[in-house]
CSV table of C-alpha atoms in Angstrom, one decimal:
chain,number,residue,atom,x,y,z
W,26,UNK,CA,134.3,190.7,79.7
W,27,UNK,CA,136.0,187.7,78.2
W,28,UNK,CA,133.8,185.5,76.0
W,29,UNK,CA,134.5,182.3,74.0
W,30,UNK,CA,132.3,180.8,71.5
W,31,UNK,CA,132.7,177.4,69.8
W,32,UNK,CA,131.5,176.9,66.2
W,33,UNK,CA,131.5,174.0,63.8
W,34,UNK,CA,129.5,171.1,62.5
W,35,UNK,CA,127.1,169.3,64.8
W,36,UNK,CA,127.4,166.1,62.8
W,37,UNK,CA,130.5,164.3,61.5
W,38,UNK,CA,130.6,160.9,59.7
W,39,UNK,CA,132.8,158.1,61.1
W,40,UNK,CA,136.4,158.3,59.8
W,41,UNK,CA,136.1,162.0,58.9
W,42,UNK,CA,138.0,164.9,60.5
W,43,UNK,CA,136.3,167.3,62.9
W,44,UNK,CA,137.2,171.0,62.7
W,45,UNK,CA,136.0,173.4,65.4
W,46,UNK,CA,136.8,177.0,65.9
W,47,UNK,CA,136.7,179.1,69.1
W,48,UNK,CA,136.2,182.8,68.7
W,49,UNK,CA,137.5,184.9,71.5
W,50,UNK,CA,136.5,188.4,72.5
W,51,UNK,CA,137.7,190.5,75.4
W,52,UNK,CA,141.1,188.9,75.4
W,53,UNK,CA,143.8,188.3,72.8
W,54,UNK,CA,144.9,184.8,72.1
W,55,UNK,CA,148.4,186.2,71.9
W,56,UNK,CA,148.2,187.3,75.6
W,57,UNK,CA,150.1,185.2,78.2
W,58,UNK,CA,147.4,182.6,78.5
W,59,UNK,CA,146.7,179.0,77.4
W,60,UNK,CA,143.8,178.4,75.1
W,61,UNK,CA,142.3,174.9,75.7
W,62,UNK,CA,139.9,172.4,74.3
W,63,UNK,CA,138.0,170.1,76.6
W,64,UNK,CA,135.2,167.6,75.9
W,65,UNK,CA,132.5,165.7,77.7
W,66,UNK,CA,131.0,162.6,76.2
W,67,UNK,CA,127.4,161.7,77.1
W,68,UNK,CA,127.2,160.3,80.6
W,69,UNK,CA,131.0,160.7,81.2
W,70,UNK,CA,133.3,163.1,82.8
W,71,UNK,CA,135.3,165.9,81.3
W,72,UNK,CA,138.4,165.1,79.2
W,73,UNK,CA,141.1,167.6,78.5
W,74,UNK,CA,142.1,167.5,74.8
W,75,UNK,CA,145.0,170.0,74.6
W,76,UNK,CA,146.0,173.6,74.6
W,77,UNK,CA,147.7,176.4,72.7
W,78,UNK,CA,150.0,178.8,74.3
W,79,UNK,CA,150.0,182.5,73.4
W,80,UNK,CA,148.3,182.1,70.1
W,81,UNK,CA,150.6,179.4,68.8
W,82,UNK,CA,154.0,179.7,70.5
W,83,UNK,CA,153.6,176.1,71.4
W,84,UNK,CA,150.8,173.5,71.8
W,85,UNK,CA,150.2,170.7,74.3
W,86,UNK,CA,148.1,167.6,73.9
W,87,UNK,CA,146.5,164.9,76.0
W,88,UNK,CA,148.8,161.9,75.3
W,89,UNK,CA,145.8,159.7,74.8
W,90,UNK,CA,144.6,161.8,71.9
W,91,UNK,CA,147.9,163.3,70.6
W,92,UNK,CA,148.1,161.2,67.5
W,93,UNK,CA,144.7,162.5,66.2
W,94,UNK,CA,144.6,166.1,67.4
W,95,UNK,CA,145.9,169.5,66.2
W,96,UNK,CA,145.3,172.8,67.9
W,97,UNK,CA,146.3,176.0,66.0
W,98,UNK,CA,145.8,179.7,66.4
W,99,UNK,CA,144.7,182.5,64.0
W,100,UNK,CA,145.8,185.7,65.7
W,101,UNK,CA,144.5,187.9,63.0
W,102,UNK,CA,140.9,186.8,63.7
W,103,UNK,CA,141.6,186.1,67.4
W,104,UNK,CA,140.4,182.5,67.1
W,105,UNK,CA,141.9,179.1,67.8
W,106,UNK,CA,140.9,175.8,66.2
W,107,UNK,CA,140.7,172.1,66.9
W,108,UNK,CA,141.1,169.3,64.4
W,109,UNK,CA,140.5,165.7,65.3
W,110,UNK,CA,141.1,163.1,62.7
W,111,UNK,CA,139.6,159.6,62.3
W,112,UNK,CA,136.4,160.4,64.3
W,113,UNK,CA,134.5,157.5,65.8
W,114,UNK,CA,131.3,157.3,67.8
W,115,UNK,CA,133.5,157.5,70.9
W,116,UNK,CA,134.3,161.0,70.0
W,117,UNK,CA,130.7,162.1,70.3
W,118,UNK,CA,130.7,164.8,72.9
W,119,UNK,CA,130.1,168.4,73.9
W,120,UNK,CA,133.3,170.2,73.0
W,121,UNK,CA,134.3,173.3,75.1
W,122,UNK,CA,137.0,175.9,74.5
W,123,UNK,CA,138.4,177.6,77.6
W,124,UNK,CA,141.1,180.1,78.7
W,125,UNK,CA,143.6,178.8,81.2
W,126,UNK,CA,145.9,181.0,83.3
W,127,UNK,CA,149.5,180.1,83.9
W,128,UNK,CA,151.0,177.0,85.3
W,129,UNK,CA,148.4,176.1,88.0
W,130,UNK,CA,145.9,174.7,85.5
W,131,UNK,CA,142.7,176.5,86.2
W,132,UNK,CA,140.2,177.6,83.6
W,133,UNK,CA,138.8,181.1,84.2
W,134,UNK,CA,136.6,181.4,81.1
W,135,UNK,CA,134.7,178.8,79.2
W,136,UNK,CA,132.5,178.7,76.1
W,137,UNK,CA,129.0,177.3,76.1
W,138,UNK,CA,130.1,174.2,74.4
W,139,UNK,CA,129.0,172.6,71.1
W,140,UNK,CA,127.6,169.1,70.7
W,141,UNK,CA,129.3,167.0,68.0
W,142,UNK,CA,127.7,163.8,67.0
W,143,UNK,CA,129.6,161.1,65.1
W,144,UNK,CA,127.1,159.1,62.9
W,145,UNK,CA,126.7,158.0,59.4
I,12,UNK,CA,140.4,158.9,80.1
I,13,UNK,CA,141.0,159.4,83.9
I,14,UNK,CA,138.2,160.8,85.9
I,15,UNK,CA,138.5,161.4,89.6
I,16,UNK,CA,135.8,160.1,92.0
I,17,UNK,CA,133.3,162.5,93.4
I,18,UNK,CA,130.0,161.6,95.0
I,19,UNK,CA,127.3,161.6,92.3
I,20,UNK,CA,124.9,163.7,94.3
I,21,UNK,CA,124.5,165.6,97.5
I,22,UNK,CA,121.5,167.4,98.9
I,23,UNK,CA,120.8,169.8,101.7
I,24,UNK,CA,118.1,172.3,102.8
I,25,UNK,CA,118.3,176.1,102.1
I,26,UNK,CA,120.6,177.8,104.5
I,27,UNK,CA,122.6,174.7,105.4
I,28,UNK,CA,126.2,173.8,104.6
I,29,UNK,CA,127.3,171.1,102.2
I,30,UNK,CA,130.6,169.6,101.2
I,31,UNK,CA,131.7,168.0,98.0
I,32,UNK,CA,134.8,165.8,97.9
I,33,UNK,CA,137.2,165.0,95.1
I,34,UNK,CA,139.5,162.0,95.6
I,35,UNK,CA,142.8,161.6,93.9
I,36,UNK,CA,146.4,160.6,94.3
I,37,UNK,CA,149.9,162.0,94.7
I,38,UNK,CA,150.2,162.6,91.0
I,39,UNK,CA,147.2,164.9,90.8
I,40,UNK,CA,145.6,166.4,94.0
I,41,UNK,CA,148.6,165.5,96.2
I,42,UNK,CA,151.1,167.6,94.4
I,43,UNK,CA,149.1,170.0,92.2
I,44,UNK,CA,146.7,172.9,92.6
I,45,UNK,CA,143.0,172.1,92.6
I,46,UNK,CA,140.2,174.2,91.0
I,47,UNK,CA,136.4,173.9,91.3
I,48,UNK,CA,133.7,174.7,88.8
I,49,UNK,CA,129.9,175.2,88.8
I,50,UNK,CA,128.0,174.0,85.8
I,51,UNK,CA,124.5,174.1,84.6
I,52,UNK,CA,123.4,172.3,81.3
I,53,UNK,CA,123.7,174.5,78.3
I,54,UNK,CA,125.8,177.1,80.1
I,55,UNK,CA,129.5,177.8,80.3
I,56,UNK,CA,131.2,176.2,83.4
I,57,UNK,CA,132.1,178.9,86.0
I,58,UNK,CA,135.3,179.0,88.0
I,59,UNK,CA,134.5,179.0,91.7
I,60,UNK,CA,137.9,178.2,93.4
I,61,UNK,CA,141.4,178.1,92.1
I,62,UNK,CA,144.8,177.2,93.6
I,63,UNK,CA,143.1,175.0,96.2
I,64,UNK,CA,141.4,177.8,98.1
I,65,UNK,CA,141.3,181.1,96.3
I,66,UNK,CA,138.1,182.7,95.0
I,67,UNK,CA,138.0,184.7,91.8
I,68,UNK,CA,136.5,188.2,91.9
I,69,UNK,CA,132.7,188.0,92.2
I,70,UNK,CA,132.5,184.6,93.9
I,71,UNK,CA,130.9,185.0,97.3
I,72,UNK,CA,132.7,183.7,100.4
I,73,UNK,CA,130.0,181.1,100.9
I,74,UNK,CA,132.2,179.0,98.6
I,75,UNK,CA,135.4,177.7,100.0
I,76,UNK,CA,138.0,175.1,99.0
I,77,UNK,CA,140.4,173.0,100.9
I,78,UNK,CA,142.9,170.2,100.3
I,79,UNK,CA,144.3,167.6,102.6
I,80,UNK,CA,146.7,165.0,101.2
I,81,UNK,CA,145.1,163.5,98.1
I,82,UNK,CA,141.6,164.7,98.7
I,83,UNK,CA,140.1,168.1,98.0
I,84,UNK,CA,136.8,169.6,99.3
I,85,UNK,CA,134.4,172.3,98.2
I,86,UNK,CA,132.2,173.7,100.9
I,87,UNK,CA,129.1,175.8,100.3
I,88,UNK,CA,127.5,177.5,103.2
I,89,UNK,CA,124.1,179.3,103.4
I,90,UNK,CA,122.8,177.2,100.6
I,91,UNK,CA,120.4,178.8,98.1
I,92,UNK,CA,118.1,177.2,95.6
I,93,UNK,CA,120.2,179.0,92.9
I,94,UNK,CA,123.2,176.9,93.9
I,95,UNK,CA,121.6,173.8,92.4
I,96,UNK,CA,124.1,172.7,89.7
I,97,UNK,CA,126.8,170.2,89.0
I,98,UNK,CA,130.2,170.9,90.7
I,99,UNK,CA,133.4,169.4,89.5
I,100,UNK,CA,137.1,169.6,90.4
I,101,UNK,CA,140.1,169.9,88.1
I,102,UNK,CA,143.9,169.8,88.3
I,103,UNK,CA,147.0,168.7,86.5
I,104,UNK,CA,148.1,165.1,86.7
I,105,UNK,CA,151.9,164.8,86.7
I,106,UNK,CA,151.9,161.1,85.7
I,107,UNK,CA,149.4,161.4,82.9
I,108,UNK,CA,150.8,164.7,81.7
I,109,UNK,CA,147.3,165.9,81.3
I,110,UNK,CA,144.6,167.9,83.0
I,111,UNK,CA,142.1,165.7,84.8
I,112,UNK,CA,138.7,166.4,86.2
I,113,UNK,CA,136.4,165.0,88.8
I,114,UNK,CA,133.3,163.0,87.7
I,115,UNK,CA,131.0,165.8,88.9
I,116,UNK,CA,128.5,166.1,91.8
I,117,UNK,CA,124.9,167.1,91.3
I,118,UNK,CA,123.8,169.4,94.2
I,119,UNK,CA,120.1,169.5,95.1
I,120,UNK,CA,118.8,172.2,97.5
I,121,UNK,CA,115.7,170.7,99.0
């Protein structure tokens, strides 16, 4: 059974950098999958942040967030991470990690999500 | 952030059939595969339909997906109270070079 679990701070100050980690079990991040981050701000729809392919072969980002986002992989611990710089209140959201299969862009496993609040 | 329109809510009685729509354009639904998800607060979203109309293992055939032009539809038959949740669509958008999602539809089983 594939499981993903997000971890990281629940509170970040404005202008700081958010760092989140997704721990994966039941599947290797080096397998032929994409490992994605998605978020949902309060009262808004889901927003795709970006993805990592095969543990770090390459990464892809939402053009609207690309300048502030980095996704990287740690194959030794079977984890992948998200960094978002220059956080503002608009970045307050539930952040999900998910596994995506192939080129047809569907997510077959998701984490529970972690709420990140940006506030001083 | 681009979010595709879905009806905010739908409702139906147990045993009945309900459909949930997702409206898009040629750059997303029209030329890319659609997936559908079930979500309850505090839980992980669950894949119901992928590649427009395929069900993952373990998803009952009460759930079906279809696509016509730039609209996609999720149909649920034989409604059960346990089906109460938010349902959202997702797909790639070739113009935005990004995955996009529907706004989500809250299903109430009366």
